PDB file of C-alpha atoms in Angstrom:
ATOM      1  CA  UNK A   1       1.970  28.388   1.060  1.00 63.00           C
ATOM      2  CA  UNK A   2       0.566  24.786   0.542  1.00 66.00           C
ATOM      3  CA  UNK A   3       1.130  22.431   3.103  1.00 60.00           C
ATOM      4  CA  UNK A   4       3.795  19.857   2.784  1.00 53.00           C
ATOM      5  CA  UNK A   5       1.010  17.004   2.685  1.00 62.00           C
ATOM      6  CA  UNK A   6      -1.081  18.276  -0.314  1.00 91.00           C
ATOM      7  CA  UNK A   7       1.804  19.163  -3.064  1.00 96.00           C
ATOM      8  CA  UNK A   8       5.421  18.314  -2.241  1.00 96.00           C
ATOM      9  CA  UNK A   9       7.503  20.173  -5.325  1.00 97.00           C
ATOM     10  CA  UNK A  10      10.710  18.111  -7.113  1.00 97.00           C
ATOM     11  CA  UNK A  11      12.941  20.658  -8.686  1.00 97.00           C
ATOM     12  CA  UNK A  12      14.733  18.704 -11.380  1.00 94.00           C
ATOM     13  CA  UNK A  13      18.129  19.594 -11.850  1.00 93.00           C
ATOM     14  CA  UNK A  14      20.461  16.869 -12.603  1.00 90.00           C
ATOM     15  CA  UNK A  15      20.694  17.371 -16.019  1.00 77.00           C
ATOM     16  CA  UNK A  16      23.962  17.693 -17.861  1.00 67.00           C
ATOM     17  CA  UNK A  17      22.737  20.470 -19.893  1.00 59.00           C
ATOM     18  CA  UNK A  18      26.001  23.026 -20.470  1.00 52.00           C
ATOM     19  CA  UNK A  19      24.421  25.738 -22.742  1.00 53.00           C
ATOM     20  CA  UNK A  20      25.329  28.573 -20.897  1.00 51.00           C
ATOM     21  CA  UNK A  21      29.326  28.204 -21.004  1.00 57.00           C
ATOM     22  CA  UNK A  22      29.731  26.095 -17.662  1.00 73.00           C
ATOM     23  CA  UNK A  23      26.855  24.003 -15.620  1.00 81.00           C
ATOM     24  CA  UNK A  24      23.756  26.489 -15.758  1.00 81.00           C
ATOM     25  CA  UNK A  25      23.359  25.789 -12.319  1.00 88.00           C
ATOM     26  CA  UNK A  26      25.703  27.360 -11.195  1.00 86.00           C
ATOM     27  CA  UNK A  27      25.104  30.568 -14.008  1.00 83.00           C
ATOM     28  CA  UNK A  28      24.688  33.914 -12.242  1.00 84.00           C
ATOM     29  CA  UNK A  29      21.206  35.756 -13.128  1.00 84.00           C
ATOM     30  CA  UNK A  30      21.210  39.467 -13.495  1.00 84.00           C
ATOM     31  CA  UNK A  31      20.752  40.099  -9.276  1.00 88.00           C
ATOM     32  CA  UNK A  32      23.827  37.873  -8.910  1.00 87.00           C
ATOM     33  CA  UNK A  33      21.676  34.734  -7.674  1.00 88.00           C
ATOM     34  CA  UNK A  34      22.610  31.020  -9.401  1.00 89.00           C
ATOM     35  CA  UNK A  35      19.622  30.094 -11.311  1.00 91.00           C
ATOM     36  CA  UNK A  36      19.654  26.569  -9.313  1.00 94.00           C
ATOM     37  CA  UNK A  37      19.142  28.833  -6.021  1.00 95.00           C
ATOM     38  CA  UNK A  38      16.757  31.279  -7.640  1.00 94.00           C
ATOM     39  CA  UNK A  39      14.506  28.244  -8.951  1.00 96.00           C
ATOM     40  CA  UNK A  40      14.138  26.629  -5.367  1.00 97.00           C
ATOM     41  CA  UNK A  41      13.925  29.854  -3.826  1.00 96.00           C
ATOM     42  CA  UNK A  42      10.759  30.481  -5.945  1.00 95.00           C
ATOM     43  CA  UNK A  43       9.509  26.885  -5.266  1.00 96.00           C
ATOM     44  CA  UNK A  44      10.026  27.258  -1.461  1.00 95.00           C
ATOM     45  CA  UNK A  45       7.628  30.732  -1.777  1.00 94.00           C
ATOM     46  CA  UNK A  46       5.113  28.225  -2.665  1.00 93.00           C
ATOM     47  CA  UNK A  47       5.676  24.971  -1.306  1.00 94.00           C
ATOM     48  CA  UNK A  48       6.269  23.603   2.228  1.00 91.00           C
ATOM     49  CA  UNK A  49       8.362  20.547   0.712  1.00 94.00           C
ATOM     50  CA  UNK A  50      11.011  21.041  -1.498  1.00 96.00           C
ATOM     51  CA  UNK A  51      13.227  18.597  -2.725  1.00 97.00           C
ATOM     52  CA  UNK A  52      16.047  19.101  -5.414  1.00 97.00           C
ATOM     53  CA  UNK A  53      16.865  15.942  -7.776  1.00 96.00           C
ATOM     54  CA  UNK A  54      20.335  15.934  -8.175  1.00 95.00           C
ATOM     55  CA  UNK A  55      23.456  14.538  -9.458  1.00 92.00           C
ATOM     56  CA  UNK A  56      25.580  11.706  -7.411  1.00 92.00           C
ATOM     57  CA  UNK A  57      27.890  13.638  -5.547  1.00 92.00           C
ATOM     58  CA  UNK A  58      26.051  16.610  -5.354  1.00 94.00           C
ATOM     59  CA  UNK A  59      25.724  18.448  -2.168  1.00 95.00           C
ATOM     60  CA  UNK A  60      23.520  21.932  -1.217  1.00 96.00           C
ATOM     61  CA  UNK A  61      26.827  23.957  -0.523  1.00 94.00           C
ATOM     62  CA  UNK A  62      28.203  22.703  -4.074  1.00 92.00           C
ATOM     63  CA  UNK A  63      24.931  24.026  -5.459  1.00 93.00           C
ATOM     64  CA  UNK A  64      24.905  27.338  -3.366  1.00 91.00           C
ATOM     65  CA  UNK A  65      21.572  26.023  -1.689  1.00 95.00           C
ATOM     66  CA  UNK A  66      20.836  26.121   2.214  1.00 94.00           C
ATOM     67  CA  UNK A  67      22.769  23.360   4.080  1.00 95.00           C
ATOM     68  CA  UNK A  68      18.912  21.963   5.359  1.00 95.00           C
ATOM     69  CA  UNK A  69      17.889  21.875   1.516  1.00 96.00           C
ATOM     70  CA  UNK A  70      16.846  18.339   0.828  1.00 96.00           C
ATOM     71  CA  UNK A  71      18.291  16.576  -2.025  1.00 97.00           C
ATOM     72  CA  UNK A  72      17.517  13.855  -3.834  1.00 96.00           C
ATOM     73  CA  UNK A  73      20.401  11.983  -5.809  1.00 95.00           C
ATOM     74  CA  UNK A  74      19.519  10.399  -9.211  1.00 92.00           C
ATOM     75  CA  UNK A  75      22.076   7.992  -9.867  1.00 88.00           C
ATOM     76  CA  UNK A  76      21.418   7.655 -13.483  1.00 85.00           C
ATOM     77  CA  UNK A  77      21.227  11.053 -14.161  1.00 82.00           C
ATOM     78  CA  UNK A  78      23.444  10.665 -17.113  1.00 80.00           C
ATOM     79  CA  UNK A  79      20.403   8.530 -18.800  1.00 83.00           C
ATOM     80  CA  UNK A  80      18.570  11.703 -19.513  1.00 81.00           C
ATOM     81  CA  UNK A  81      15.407  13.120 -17.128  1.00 84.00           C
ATOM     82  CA  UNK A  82      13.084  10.540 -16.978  1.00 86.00           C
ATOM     83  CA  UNK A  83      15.867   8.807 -14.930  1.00 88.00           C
ATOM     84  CA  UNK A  84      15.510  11.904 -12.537  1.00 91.00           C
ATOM     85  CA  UNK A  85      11.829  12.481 -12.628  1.00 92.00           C
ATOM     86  CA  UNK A  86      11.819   8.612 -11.550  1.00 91.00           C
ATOM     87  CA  UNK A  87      14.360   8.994  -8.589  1.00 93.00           C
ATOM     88  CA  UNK A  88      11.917  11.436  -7.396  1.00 94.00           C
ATOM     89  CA  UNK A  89       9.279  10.315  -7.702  1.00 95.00           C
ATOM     90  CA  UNK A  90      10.625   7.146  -5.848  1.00 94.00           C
ATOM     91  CA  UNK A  91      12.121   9.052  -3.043  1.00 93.00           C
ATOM     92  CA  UNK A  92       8.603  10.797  -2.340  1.00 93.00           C
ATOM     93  CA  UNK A  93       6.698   7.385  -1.793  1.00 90.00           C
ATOM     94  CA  UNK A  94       6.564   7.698   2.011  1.00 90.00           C
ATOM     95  CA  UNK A  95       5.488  11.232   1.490  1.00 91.00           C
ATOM     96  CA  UNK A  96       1.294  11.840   2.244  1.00 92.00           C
ATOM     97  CA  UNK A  97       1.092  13.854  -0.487  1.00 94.00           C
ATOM     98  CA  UNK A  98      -1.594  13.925  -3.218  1.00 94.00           C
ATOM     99  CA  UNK A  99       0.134  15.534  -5.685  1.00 97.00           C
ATOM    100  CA  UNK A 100       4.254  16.270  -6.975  1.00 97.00           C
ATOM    101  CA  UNK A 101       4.774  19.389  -8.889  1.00 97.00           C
ATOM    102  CA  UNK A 102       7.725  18.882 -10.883  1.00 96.00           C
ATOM    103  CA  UNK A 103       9.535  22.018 -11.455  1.00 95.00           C
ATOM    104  CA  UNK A 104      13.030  22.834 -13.533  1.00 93.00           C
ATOM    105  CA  UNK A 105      15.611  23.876 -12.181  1.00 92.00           C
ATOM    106  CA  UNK A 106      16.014  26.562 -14.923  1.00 90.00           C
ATOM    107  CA  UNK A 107      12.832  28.073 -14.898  1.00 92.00           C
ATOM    108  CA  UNK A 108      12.776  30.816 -11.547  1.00 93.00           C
ATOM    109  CA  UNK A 109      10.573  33.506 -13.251  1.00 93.00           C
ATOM    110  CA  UNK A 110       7.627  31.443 -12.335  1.00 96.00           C
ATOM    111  CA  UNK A 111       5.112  33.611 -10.008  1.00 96.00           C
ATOM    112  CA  UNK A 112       4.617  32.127  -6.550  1.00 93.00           C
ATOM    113  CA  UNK A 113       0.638  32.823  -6.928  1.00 94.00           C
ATOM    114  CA  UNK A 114       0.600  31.019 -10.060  1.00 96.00           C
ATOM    115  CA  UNK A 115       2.249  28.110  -8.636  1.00 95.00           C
ATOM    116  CA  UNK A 116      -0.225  28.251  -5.253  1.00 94.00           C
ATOM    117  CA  UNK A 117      -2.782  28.491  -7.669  1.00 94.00           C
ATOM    118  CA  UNK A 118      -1.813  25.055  -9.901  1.00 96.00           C
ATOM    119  CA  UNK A 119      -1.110  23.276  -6.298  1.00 95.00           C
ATOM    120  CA  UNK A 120      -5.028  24.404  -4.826  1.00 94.00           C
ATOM    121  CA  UNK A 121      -5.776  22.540  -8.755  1.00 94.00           C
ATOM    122  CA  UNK A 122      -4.070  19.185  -7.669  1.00 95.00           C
ATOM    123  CA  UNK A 123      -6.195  16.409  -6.616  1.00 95.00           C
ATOM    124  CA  UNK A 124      -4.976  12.514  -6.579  1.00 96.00           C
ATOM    125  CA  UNK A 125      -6.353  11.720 -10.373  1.00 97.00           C
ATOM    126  CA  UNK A 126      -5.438  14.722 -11.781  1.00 97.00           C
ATOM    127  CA  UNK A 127      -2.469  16.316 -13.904  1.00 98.00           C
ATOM    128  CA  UNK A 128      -2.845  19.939 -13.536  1.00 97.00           C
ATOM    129  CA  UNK A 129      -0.575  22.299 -15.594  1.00 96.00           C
ATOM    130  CA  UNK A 130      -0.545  26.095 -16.640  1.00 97.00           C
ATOM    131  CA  UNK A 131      -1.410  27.459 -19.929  1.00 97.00           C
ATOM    132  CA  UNK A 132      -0.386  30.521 -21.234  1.00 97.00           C
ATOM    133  CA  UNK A 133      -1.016  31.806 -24.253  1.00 95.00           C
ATOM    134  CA  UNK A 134      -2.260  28.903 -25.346  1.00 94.00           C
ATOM    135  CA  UNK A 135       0.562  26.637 -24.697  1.00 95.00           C
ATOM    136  CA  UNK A 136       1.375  23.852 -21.806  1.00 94.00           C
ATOM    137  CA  UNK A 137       4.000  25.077 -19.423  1.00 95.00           C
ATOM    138  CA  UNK A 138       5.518  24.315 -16.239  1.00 95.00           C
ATOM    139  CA  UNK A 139       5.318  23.418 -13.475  1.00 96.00           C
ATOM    140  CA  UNK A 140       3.394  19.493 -13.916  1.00 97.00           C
ATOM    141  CA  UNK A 141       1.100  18.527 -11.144  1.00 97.00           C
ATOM    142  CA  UNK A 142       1.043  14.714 -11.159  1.00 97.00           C
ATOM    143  CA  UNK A 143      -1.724  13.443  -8.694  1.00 97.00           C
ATOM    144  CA  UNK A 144      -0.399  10.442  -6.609  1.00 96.00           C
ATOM    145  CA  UNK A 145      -2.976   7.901  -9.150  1.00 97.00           C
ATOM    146  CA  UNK A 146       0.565   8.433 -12.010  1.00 97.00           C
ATOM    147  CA  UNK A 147       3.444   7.891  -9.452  1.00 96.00           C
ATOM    148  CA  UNK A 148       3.451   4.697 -10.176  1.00 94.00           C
ATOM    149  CA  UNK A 149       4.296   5.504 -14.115  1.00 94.00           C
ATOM    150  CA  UNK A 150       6.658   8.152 -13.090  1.00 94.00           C
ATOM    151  CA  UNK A 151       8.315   5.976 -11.095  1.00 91.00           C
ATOM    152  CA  UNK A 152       9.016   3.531 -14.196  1.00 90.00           C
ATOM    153  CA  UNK A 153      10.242   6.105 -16.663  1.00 87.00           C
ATOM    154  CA  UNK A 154      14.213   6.003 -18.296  1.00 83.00           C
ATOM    155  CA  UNK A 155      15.202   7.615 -21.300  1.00 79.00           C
ATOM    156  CA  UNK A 156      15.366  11.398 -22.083  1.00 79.00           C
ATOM    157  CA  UNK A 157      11.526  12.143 -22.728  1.00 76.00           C
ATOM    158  CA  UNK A 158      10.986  13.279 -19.306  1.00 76.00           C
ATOM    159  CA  UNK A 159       7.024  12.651 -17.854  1.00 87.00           C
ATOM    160  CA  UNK A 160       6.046  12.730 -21.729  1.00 87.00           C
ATOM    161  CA  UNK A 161       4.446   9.240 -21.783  1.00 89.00           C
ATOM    162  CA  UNK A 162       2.785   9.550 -18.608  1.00 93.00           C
ATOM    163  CA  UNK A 163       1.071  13.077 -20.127  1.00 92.00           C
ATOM    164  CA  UNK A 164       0.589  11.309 -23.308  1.00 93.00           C
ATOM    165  CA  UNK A 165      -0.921   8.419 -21.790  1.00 93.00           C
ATOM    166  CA  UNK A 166      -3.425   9.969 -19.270  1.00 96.00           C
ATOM    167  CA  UNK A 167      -4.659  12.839 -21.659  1.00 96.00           C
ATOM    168  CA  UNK A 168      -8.194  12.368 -19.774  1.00 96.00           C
ATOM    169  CA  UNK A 169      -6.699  13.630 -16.615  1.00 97.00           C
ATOM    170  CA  UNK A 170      -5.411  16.788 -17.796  1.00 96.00           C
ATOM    171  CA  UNK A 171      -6.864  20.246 -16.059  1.00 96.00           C
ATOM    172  CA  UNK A 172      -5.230  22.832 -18.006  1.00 96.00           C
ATOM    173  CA  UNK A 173      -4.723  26.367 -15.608  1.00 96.00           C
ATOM    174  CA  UNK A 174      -4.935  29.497 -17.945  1.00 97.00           C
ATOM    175  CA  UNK A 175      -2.710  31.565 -16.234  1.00 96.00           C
ATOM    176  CA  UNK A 176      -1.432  35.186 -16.990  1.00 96.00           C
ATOM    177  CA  UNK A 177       2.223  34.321 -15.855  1.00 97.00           C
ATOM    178  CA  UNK A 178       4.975  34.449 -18.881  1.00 96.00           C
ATOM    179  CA  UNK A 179       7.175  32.413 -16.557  1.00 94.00           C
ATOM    180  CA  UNK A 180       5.675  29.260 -17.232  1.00 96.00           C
ATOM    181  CA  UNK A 181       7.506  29.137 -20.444  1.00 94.00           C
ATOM    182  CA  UNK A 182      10.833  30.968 -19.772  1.00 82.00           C
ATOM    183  CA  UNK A 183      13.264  28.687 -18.962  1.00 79.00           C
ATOM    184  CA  UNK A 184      17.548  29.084 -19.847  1.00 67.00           C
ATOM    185  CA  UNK A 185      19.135  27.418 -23.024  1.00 61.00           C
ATOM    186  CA  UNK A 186      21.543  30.291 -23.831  1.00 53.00           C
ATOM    187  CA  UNK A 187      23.372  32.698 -21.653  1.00 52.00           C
ATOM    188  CA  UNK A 188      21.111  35.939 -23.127  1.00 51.00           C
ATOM    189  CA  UNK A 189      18.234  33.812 -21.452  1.00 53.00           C
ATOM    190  CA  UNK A 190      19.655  34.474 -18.035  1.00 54.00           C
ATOM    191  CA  UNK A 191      19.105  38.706 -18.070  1.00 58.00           C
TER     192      UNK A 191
END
């Protein structure tokens, strides 16, 4: 597990994304977990710090999390995820942290080892991310030198600008973990 002040992990989930029938938070995978729960759990395998951006009015028992599971609530959710990513991002300033791994809240088939292995990556100018297969996946490692951007961002494009912007500071992870891709859009995805 990495300590909480080396890598403290945002799970984003205040999205308004409905594709799987109702809010896919709340969708049941195939062991009966919500995906929202399985996602953290997987996070808090990995991670000493956890905290879940979330809508206004959210709360850990309306999200079937533990009752000590620290949220953070993004106000202007409804403005797309770069509204979230910034609430987070914002809400993490006092932390010592050198790094945030921003995580989704849809993605829990990520393997704890792979996402120890992207946090021991993380250093304070870096943005560290897996590759599999040849292509980026999640979780983002933003070194504490980009908080600053993250903190600024709006809009719907999520840390894209930040990535875009800082392509120097990229250390790309080949990893052997399918997970970094797989995240829920439909309800087939959830099996």
């Amino acid at each position: 597990m990495v300590a909480a002040d080396e890598v403290l992990c945002l799970v984003l989930a205040a999205g308004q994304v409905r594709g799987v029938g109702s809010d896919k938070r709340l969708a049941r995978l195939a062991d009966g977990t919500t995906l929202l729960a399985a996602s953290v759990a997987r996070a808090r395998e990995a991670f000493a710090e956890v905290r879940v951006v979330v809508r206004a009015g959210d709360t850990p028992a309306s999200l079937g999390l533990p009752a000590q599971q620290r949220l953070v609530h993004s106000l202007d959710a409804s403005l797309g995820m770069g509204h979230s990513l910034a609430a987070g991002v914002a809400a993490a300033r006092n932390s010592t942290a050198r790094a945030i791994a921003v995580l989704l809240g849809d993605m829990p088939w990520i393997a704890a080892d792979t996402l120890e292995r992207l946090a021991a990556m993380a250093t304070p100018e870096a943005i560290v991310f897996p590759l599999y297969d040849g292509q980026r996946g999640h979780p983002v490692l933003f070194g504490r030198a980009f908080w600053d951007a993250l903190a600024q961002l709006d809009g719907d494009q999520g840390a894209r600008r930040v990535l875009q912007a800082h392509r120097p500071a990229w250390c790309e992870v080949p990893c052997d973990d399918p997970g970094v891709l797989r995240d829920v859009d439909t309800p087939a995805a959830l099996g």
